């Protein structure tokens, strides 16, 4: 069954495709934009070389360019690789998600956390995978998601207590 979020995403994707077909001049722009994300994900998750993990520089590059990328599309592409069963690209995709969750740009990491929230179950299911490196990386991503959940909760609590303090100050009550 699809979650509400997945349904909305599918609907907006269908709408975008319908619009792009109706508005021919924009079609080129839209597909070129999506092609960049697709090429990036394919390149960084492609099996090849001796290492199972993408190089640090590659991960840093994705995190740096993430601001200008279509993040919902990027997460969708990475998720579909994680759900597919190609060993190495699946593992590499987890590395990319982990790096994005820990991106130096807080705007990027928060957005990736929000987008990936409905898909974390897929990754949690891999923690029991017989392939040790995959299970280990799945654990890392789930831990990163939980850390981000806690950060969000703390931020919300801070905002709430700041609001309460402001309201008290406005009433002239002692803090």
Coordinates of N, CA and C in Angstrom, one line a residue, residues 110 150-168:
X110 N 18.1 19.1 6.8 CA 16.7 19.1 7.3 C 15.7 18.7 6.3
X150 N 15.4 13.6 16.8 CA 15.6 14.2 18.1 C 16.0 15.7 18.0
X151 N 16.8 16.0 17.0 CA 17.1 17.4 16.8 C 15.9 18.2 16.5
X152 N 15.0 17.7 15.6 CA 13.8 18.4 15.2 C 12.9 18.6 16.5
X153 N 12.8 17.5 17.3 CA 12.0 17.5 18.5 C 12.5 18.6 19.5
X154 N 13.8 18.6 19.6 CA 14.5 19.6 20.5 C 14.2 21.0 20.0
X155 N 14.3 21.2 18.7 CA 14.1 22.5 18.1 C 12.7 22.9 18.3
X156 N 11.7 22.0 18.1 CA 10.3 22.3 18.3 C 10.0 22.7 19.8
X157 N 10.7 22.0 20.7 CA 10.5 22.3 22.1 C 11.1 23.7 22.5
X158 N 12.2 23.9 21.9 CA 12.9 25.3 22.1 C 12.0 26.4 21.6
X159 N 11.4 26.2 20.4 CA 10.5 27.2 19.8 C 9.3 27.4 20.7
X160 N 8.8 26.3 21.2 CA 7.6 26.3 22.1 C 7.9 27.1 23.4
X161 N 9.1 26.8 24.0 CA 9.4 27.5 25.2 C 9.8 29.0 25.0
X162 N 10.3 29.3 23.8 CA 10.6 30.6 23.4 C 9.3 31.4 23.2
X163 N 8.3 30.7 22.6 CA 7.0 31.3 22.4 C 6.4 31.6 23.8
X164 N 6.5 30.6 24.7 CA 5.9 30.8 26.0 C 6.5 31.9 26.7
X165 N 7.8 32.0 26.7 CA 8.5 33.1 27.3 C 8.1 34.5 26.7
X166 N 8.0 34.5 25.4 CA 7.6 35.8 24.7 C 6.2 36.2 25.2
X167 N 5.3 35.2 25.3 CA 3.9 35.4 25.7 C 3.9 35.9 27.1
X168 N 4.7 35.3 28.0 CA 4.7 35.7 29.4 C 5.3 37.2 29.5

